[in-house]
Amino acid sequence: ARILAKSVPGWERVLADPITGGVLAVDRYTRSADLTRHLRVRDPHCRFPGCRMPTHRCDIDHGQDFALGGATDHRNLCALCRRHHTLKGETPWRVKHHPGGVIEWISPGGLHYTDTPPPVTIGFVPDLEDAPF
């Protein structure tokens, strides 16, 4: 084990759901396939209020930038279409993540808009890869 541990460039902490075993957080910028799948089920469309761009056409965005200490986990990530991803990053709009996947948008004028994800008991995500046949 020491020989193997000595040869790796670094260690990554992985937080998994104790029941399902799905990955909920990692200590790196790039998210795992399990975390991406979780987010695509939780966020069926862009999380900007009123936008219904399907999640498979959206970016997965850090609410608090990773470079500024934002975690790569389900509490800090959400699906945003390219337009609203740019709006969040390049304008005075602000985003706050709350428990349960609730996102609060704060406009430049100080108005607050809340987006709550729909309740999901069973979710299906389309497989966008080509079929093996």
PDB file of C-alpha atoms in Angstrom, residues 23-25 31 33-48 51-56 58-64 71-80 95-105 115-126:
ATOM      1  CA  VAL A  23     -20.965  10.576  -5.027  1.00  0.00           C
ATOM      2  CA  LEU A  24     -22.194  13.875  -3.559  1.00  0.00           C
ATOM      3  CA  ALA A  25     -18.936  15.855  -3.376  1.00  0.00           C
ATOM      4  CA  ARG A  31     -17.296  16.474 -10.874  1.00  0.00           C
ATOM      5  CA  ALA A  33     -20.344  11.011 -13.327  1.00  0.00           C
ATOM      6  CA  ASP A  34     -22.473  10.131 -10.260  1.00  0.00           C
ATOM      7  CA  LEU A  35     -22.590  13.757  -9.128  1.00  0.00           C
ATOM      8  CA  THR A  36     -23.444  14.917 -12.649  1.00  0.00           C
ATOM      9  CA  ARG A  37     -26.245  12.349 -12.833  1.00  0.00           C
ATOM     10  CA  HIS A  38     -27.597  13.506  -9.443  1.00  0.00           C
ATOM     11  CA  LEU A  39     -27.608  17.153 -10.584  1.00  0.00           C
ATOM     12  CA  ARG A  40     -29.264  16.389 -13.911  1.00  0.00           C
ATOM     13  CA  VAL A  41     -32.116  14.592 -12.110  1.00  0.00           C
ATOM     14  CA  ARG A  42     -32.499  17.315  -9.454  1.00  0.00           C
ATOM     15  CA  ASP A  43     -32.310  20.121 -12.036  1.00  0.00           C
ATOM     16  CA  PRO A  44     -34.445  19.089 -15.037  1.00  0.00           C
ATOM     17  CA  HIS A  45     -33.926  22.538 -16.600  1.00  0.00           C
ATOM     18  CA  CYS A  46     -31.913  25.750 -16.177  1.00  0.00           C
ATOM     19  CA  ARG A  47     -32.292  27.029 -12.609  1.00  0.00           C
ATOM     20  CA  PHE A  48     -32.869  30.665 -13.550  1.00  0.00           C
ATOM     21  CA  CYS A  51     -36.065  29.427 -17.941  1.00  0.00           C
ATOM     22  CA  ARG A  52     -36.931  25.950 -19.175  1.00  0.00           C
ATOM     23  CA  MET A  53     -33.807  25.085 -21.174  1.00  0.00           C
ATOM     24  CA  PRO A  54     -33.411  21.306 -20.694  1.00  0.00           C
ATOM     25  CA  THR A  55     -30.561  20.326 -18.412  1.00  0.00           C
ATOM     26  CA  HIS A  56     -28.745  18.272 -21.046  1.00  0.00           C
ATOM     27  CA  CYS A  58     -26.993  23.425 -19.790  1.00  0.00           C
ATOM     28  CA  ASP A  59     -23.667  23.948 -18.043  1.00  0.00           C
ATOM     29  CA  ILE A  60     -23.164  22.665 -14.512  1.00  0.00           C
ATOM     30  CA  ASP A  61     -22.033  25.762 -12.625  1.00  0.00           C
ATOM     31  CA  HIS A  62     -20.425  26.419  -9.246  1.00  0.00           C
ATOM     32  CA  GLY A  63     -22.575  28.890  -7.267  1.00  0.00           C
ATOM     33  CA  GLN A  64     -19.474  30.102  -5.453  1.00  0.00           C
ATOM     34  CA  ALA A  71     -16.978  23.248  -3.261  1.00  0.00           C
ATOM     35  CA  THR A  72     -17.682  20.794  -6.051  1.00  0.00           C
ATOM     36  CA  ASP A  73     -20.765  19.318  -4.408  1.00  0.00           C
ATOM     37  CA  HIS A  74     -24.530  19.145  -4.819  1.00  0.00           C
ATOM     38  CA  ARG A  75     -24.990  22.119  -2.457  1.00  0.00           C
ATOM     39  CA  ASN A  76     -22.898  24.464  -4.644  1.00  0.00           C
ATOM     40  CA  LEU A  77     -23.648  23.235  -8.166  1.00  0.00           C
ATOM     41  CA  CYS A  78     -26.639  23.739 -10.441  1.00  0.00           C
ATOM     42  CA  ALA A  79     -27.604  23.587 -14.102  1.00  0.00           C
ATOM     43  CA  LEU A  80     -27.572  26.927 -15.931  1.00  0.00           C
ATOM     44  CA  VAL A  95     -26.831  33.608  -6.544  1.00  0.00           C
ATOM     45  CA  LYS A  96     -27.256  32.005  -3.117  1.00  0.00           C
ATOM     46  CA  HIS A  97     -27.631  28.263  -2.673  1.00  0.00           C
ATOM     47  CA  HIS A  98     -29.892  27.071   0.148  1.00  0.00           C
ATOM     48  CA  PRO A  99     -30.522  23.563   1.554  1.00  0.00           C
ATOM     49  CA  GLY A 100     -32.591  21.184  -0.560  1.00  0.00           C
ATOM     50  CA  GLY A 101     -31.324  22.576  -3.866  1.00  0.00           C
ATOM     51  CA  VAL A 102     -33.213  25.865  -3.458  1.00  0.00           C
ATOM     52  CA  ILE A 103     -31.526  28.737  -5.298  1.00  0.00           C
ATOM     53  CA  GLU A 104     -32.087  32.415  -4.582  1.00  0.00           C
ATOM     54  CA  TRP A 105     -31.306  34.906  -7.344  1.00  0.00           C
ATOM     55  CA  ASP A 115     -36.153  28.697  -7.679  1.00  0.00           C
ATOM     56  CA  THR A 116     -37.089  25.442  -5.955  1.00  0.00           C
ATOM     57  CA  PRO A 117     -36.330  22.140  -7.699  1.00  0.00           C
ATOM     58  CA  PRO A 118     -39.326  19.916  -8.350  1.00  0.00           C
ATOM     59  CA  PRO A 119     -39.797  17.005  -5.943  1.00  0.00           C
ATOM     60  CA  VAL A 120     -38.203  13.872  -7.354  1.00  0.00           C
ATOM     61  CA  THR A 121     -38.906  10.392  -6.118  1.00  0.00           C
ATOM     62  CA  ILE A 122     -37.656   8.577  -9.214  1.00  0.00           C
ATOM     63  CA  GLY A 123     -35.794  10.362 -11.964  1.00  0.00           C
ATOM     64  CA  PHE A 124     -34.623   9.252 -15.370  1.00  0.00           C
ATOM     65  CA  VAL A 125     -31.822  10.932 -17.273  1.00  0.00           C
ATOM     66  CA  PRO A 126     -31.450  10.387 -21.026  1.00  0.00           C
TER      67      PRO A 126
END
